[in-house]
Short mmCIF file of C-alpha atoms in Angstrom, two decimals:
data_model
loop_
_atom_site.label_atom_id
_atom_site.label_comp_id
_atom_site.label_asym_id
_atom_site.label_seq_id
_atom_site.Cartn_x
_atom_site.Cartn_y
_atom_site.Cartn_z
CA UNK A 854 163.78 110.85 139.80
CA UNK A 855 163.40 112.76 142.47
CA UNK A 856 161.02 112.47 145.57
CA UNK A 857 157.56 114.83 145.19
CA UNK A 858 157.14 116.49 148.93
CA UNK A 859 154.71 119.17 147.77
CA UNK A 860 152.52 117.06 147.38
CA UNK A 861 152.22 116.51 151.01
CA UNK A 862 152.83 120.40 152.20
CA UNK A 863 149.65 122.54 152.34
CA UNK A 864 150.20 125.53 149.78
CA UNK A 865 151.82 128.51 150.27
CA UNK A 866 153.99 127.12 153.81
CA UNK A 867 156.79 127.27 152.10
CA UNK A 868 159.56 128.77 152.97
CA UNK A 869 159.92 127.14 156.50
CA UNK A 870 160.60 129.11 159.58
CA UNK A 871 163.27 126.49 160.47
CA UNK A 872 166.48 127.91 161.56
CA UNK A 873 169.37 127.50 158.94
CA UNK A 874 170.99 123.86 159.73
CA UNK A 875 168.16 122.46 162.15
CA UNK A 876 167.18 118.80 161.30
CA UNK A 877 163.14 119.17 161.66
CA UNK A 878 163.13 119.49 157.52
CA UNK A 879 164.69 116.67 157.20
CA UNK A 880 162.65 115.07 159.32
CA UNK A 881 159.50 116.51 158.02
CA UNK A 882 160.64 114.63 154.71
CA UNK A 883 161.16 111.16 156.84
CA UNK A 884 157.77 111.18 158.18
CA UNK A 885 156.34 112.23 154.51
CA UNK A 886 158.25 109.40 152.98
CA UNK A 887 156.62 107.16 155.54
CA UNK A 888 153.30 108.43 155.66
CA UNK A 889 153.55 107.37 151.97
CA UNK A 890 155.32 104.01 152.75
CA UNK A 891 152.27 103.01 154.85
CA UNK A 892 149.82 104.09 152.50
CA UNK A 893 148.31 106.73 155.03
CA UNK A 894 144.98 108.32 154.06
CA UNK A 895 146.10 111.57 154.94
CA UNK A 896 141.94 112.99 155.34
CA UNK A 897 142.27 109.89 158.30
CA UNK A 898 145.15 110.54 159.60
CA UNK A 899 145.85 113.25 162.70
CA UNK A 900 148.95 114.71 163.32
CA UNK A 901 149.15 116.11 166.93
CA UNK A 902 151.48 118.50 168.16
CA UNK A 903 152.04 120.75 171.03
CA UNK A 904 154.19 124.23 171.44
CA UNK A 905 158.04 124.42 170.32
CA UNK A 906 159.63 124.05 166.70
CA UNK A 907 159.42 120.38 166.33
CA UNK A 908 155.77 120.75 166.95
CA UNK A 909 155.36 122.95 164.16
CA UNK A 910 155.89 120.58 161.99
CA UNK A 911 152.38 119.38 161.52
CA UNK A 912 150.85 122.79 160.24
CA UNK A 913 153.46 122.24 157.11
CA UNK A 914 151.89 118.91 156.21
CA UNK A 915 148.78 118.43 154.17
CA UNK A 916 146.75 115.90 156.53
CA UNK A 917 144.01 116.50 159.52
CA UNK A 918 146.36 118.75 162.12
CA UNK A 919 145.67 119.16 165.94
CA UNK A 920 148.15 121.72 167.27
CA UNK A 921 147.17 122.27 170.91
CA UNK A 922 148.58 123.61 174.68
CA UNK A 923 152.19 122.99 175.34
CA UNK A 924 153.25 119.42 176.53
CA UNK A 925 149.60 117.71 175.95
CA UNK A 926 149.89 116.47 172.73
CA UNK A 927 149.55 113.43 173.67
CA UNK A 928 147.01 113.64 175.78
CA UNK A 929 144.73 115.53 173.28
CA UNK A 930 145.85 112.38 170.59
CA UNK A 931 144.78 110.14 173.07
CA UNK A 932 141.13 112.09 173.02
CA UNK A 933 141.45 112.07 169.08
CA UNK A 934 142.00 108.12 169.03
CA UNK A 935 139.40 107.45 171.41
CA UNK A 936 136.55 109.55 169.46
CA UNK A 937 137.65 108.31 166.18
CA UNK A 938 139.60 104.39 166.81
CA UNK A 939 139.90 104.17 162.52
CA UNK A 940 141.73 107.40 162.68
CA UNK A 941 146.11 106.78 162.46
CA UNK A 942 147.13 109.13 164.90
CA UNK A 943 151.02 110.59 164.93
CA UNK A 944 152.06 113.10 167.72
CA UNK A 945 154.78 115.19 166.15
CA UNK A 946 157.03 117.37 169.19
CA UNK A 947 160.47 118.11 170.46
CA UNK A 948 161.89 116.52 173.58
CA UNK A 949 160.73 119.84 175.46
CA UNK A 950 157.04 119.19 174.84
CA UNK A 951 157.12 115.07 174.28
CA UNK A 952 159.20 114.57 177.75
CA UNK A 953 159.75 117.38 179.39
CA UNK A 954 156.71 119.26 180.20
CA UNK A 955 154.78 116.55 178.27
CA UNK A 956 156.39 113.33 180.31
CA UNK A 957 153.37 113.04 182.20
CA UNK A 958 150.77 112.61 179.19
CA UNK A 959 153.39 110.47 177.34
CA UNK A 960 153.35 108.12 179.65
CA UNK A 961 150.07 107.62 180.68
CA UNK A 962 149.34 107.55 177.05
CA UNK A 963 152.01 104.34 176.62
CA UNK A 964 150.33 102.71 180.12
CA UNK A 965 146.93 103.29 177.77
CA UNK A 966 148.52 101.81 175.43
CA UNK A 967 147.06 103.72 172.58
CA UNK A 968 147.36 102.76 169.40
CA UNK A 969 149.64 105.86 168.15
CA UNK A 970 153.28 106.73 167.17
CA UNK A 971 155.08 109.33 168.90
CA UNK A 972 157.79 111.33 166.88
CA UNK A 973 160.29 113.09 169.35
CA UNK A 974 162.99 115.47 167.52
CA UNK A 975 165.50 115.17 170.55
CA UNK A 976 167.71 118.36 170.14
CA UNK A 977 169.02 117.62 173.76
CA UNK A 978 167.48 121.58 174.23
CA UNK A 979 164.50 124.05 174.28
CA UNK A 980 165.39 125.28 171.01
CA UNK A 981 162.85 127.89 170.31
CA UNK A 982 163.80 129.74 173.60
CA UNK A 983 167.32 130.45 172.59
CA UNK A 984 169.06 126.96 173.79
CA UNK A 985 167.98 126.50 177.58
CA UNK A 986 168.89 123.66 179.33
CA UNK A 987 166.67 121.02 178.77
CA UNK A 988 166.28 117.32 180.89
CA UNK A 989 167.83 115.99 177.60
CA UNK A 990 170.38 117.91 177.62
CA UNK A 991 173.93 115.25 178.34
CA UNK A 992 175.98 116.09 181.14
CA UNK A 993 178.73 119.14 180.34
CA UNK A 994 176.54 119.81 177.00
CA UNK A 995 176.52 123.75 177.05
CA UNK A 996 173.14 125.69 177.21
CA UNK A 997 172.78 129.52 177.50
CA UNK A 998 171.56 128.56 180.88
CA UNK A 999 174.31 126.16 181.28
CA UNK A 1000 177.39 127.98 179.60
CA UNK A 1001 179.67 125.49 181.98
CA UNK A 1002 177.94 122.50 180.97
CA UNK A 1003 175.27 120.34 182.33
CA UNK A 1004 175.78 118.80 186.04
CA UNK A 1005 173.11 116.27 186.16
CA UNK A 1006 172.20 113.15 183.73
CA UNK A 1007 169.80 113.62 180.70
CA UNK A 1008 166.56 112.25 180.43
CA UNK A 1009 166.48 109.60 177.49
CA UNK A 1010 163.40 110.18 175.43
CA UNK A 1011 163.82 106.66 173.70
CA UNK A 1012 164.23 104.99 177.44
CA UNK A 1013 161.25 107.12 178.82
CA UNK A 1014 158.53 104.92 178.06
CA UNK A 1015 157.06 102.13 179.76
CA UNK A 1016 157.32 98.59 178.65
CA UNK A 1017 153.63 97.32 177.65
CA UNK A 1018 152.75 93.54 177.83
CA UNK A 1019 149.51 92.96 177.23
CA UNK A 1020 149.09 93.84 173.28
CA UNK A 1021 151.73 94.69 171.08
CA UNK A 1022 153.50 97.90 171.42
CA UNK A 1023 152.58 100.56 169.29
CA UNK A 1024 152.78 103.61 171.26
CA UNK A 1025 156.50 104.60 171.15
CA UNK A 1026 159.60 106.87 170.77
CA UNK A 1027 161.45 107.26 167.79
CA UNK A 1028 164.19 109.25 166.22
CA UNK A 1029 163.50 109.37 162.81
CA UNK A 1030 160.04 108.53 161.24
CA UNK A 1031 159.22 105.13 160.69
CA UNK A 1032 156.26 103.49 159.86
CA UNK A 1033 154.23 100.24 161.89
CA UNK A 1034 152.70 98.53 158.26
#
């Protein structure tokens, strides 16, 4: 039988804006099949995004959405957590606004550690302005900024945050959805 994602997509979003072949559908589907593992309550759960086509992936789903300024996603989920602590929060971006211009939220976010799960859709570039070089994009990976190849080492979203001690480690990286129950 086959797997019922309407069910989880706010009416009439569909057709995506997705370019032909990109992954973020399928990964859309991952974090709907996980949100469902888990049992999510999706009227208390946020999902947080920022700017970039990885971080319009919330507006598709049918659960409380935050989409806010461009690499602060996590920093506004971290203000979403804190007003509401019952509320499952799930940041939803690309590896332009999760590392890149949102490194410095990330991370504060994982010293915090606040009790959220951070999706990054690593396409090694800033996709929705036509394939720039990104800091995940791998050495001699060509960009339209880079048409000879990268020079200098990528950034590894997965490696990027800190290690946290003191209570178990729930804020994190991942490359597919996954769920914490």
């Amino acid at each position: 039988m086959a797997y019922d994602y309407e069910k989880s997509i706010r009416p009439g979003k569909l057709p995506h804006i997705w370019c032909p072949g990109c992954g973020h559908g399928i990964a859309m589907k991952g974090l709907i099949r996980a949100m469902d593992t888990c049992e999510l309550d999706r009227t208390k759960t946020a999902l947080v995004s920022g700017i970039g086509c990885a971080s319009r992936l919330p507006g598709y789903m049918d659960a409380c959405t935050l989409h806010t300024a461009h690499g602060r996603a996590a920093a506004f989920a971290t203000g979403v957590k804190m007003a509401n602590p019952e509320m499952t929060v799930i940041c939803v971006g690309g590896d332009g606004d999760g590392v890149a211009l949102g490194g410095n939220p990330f991370i504060h976010a994982c010293r915090r550690n606040i009790d959220m799960t951070y999706v990054v859709l690593n396409n090694y570039i800033y996709g929705m302005t036509g394939g720039q070089l990104a800091p995940t994009t791998l050495i001699d990976q060509t960009s339209t900024t880079s048409p000879t190849g990268a020079s200098r080492r990528a950034i590894s979203s997965a490696r990027a945050r800190p290690s946290i001690t003191s209570r178990s480690p729930t804020c994190s990286t991942m490359s597919s959805a996954t769920c914490r129950c």
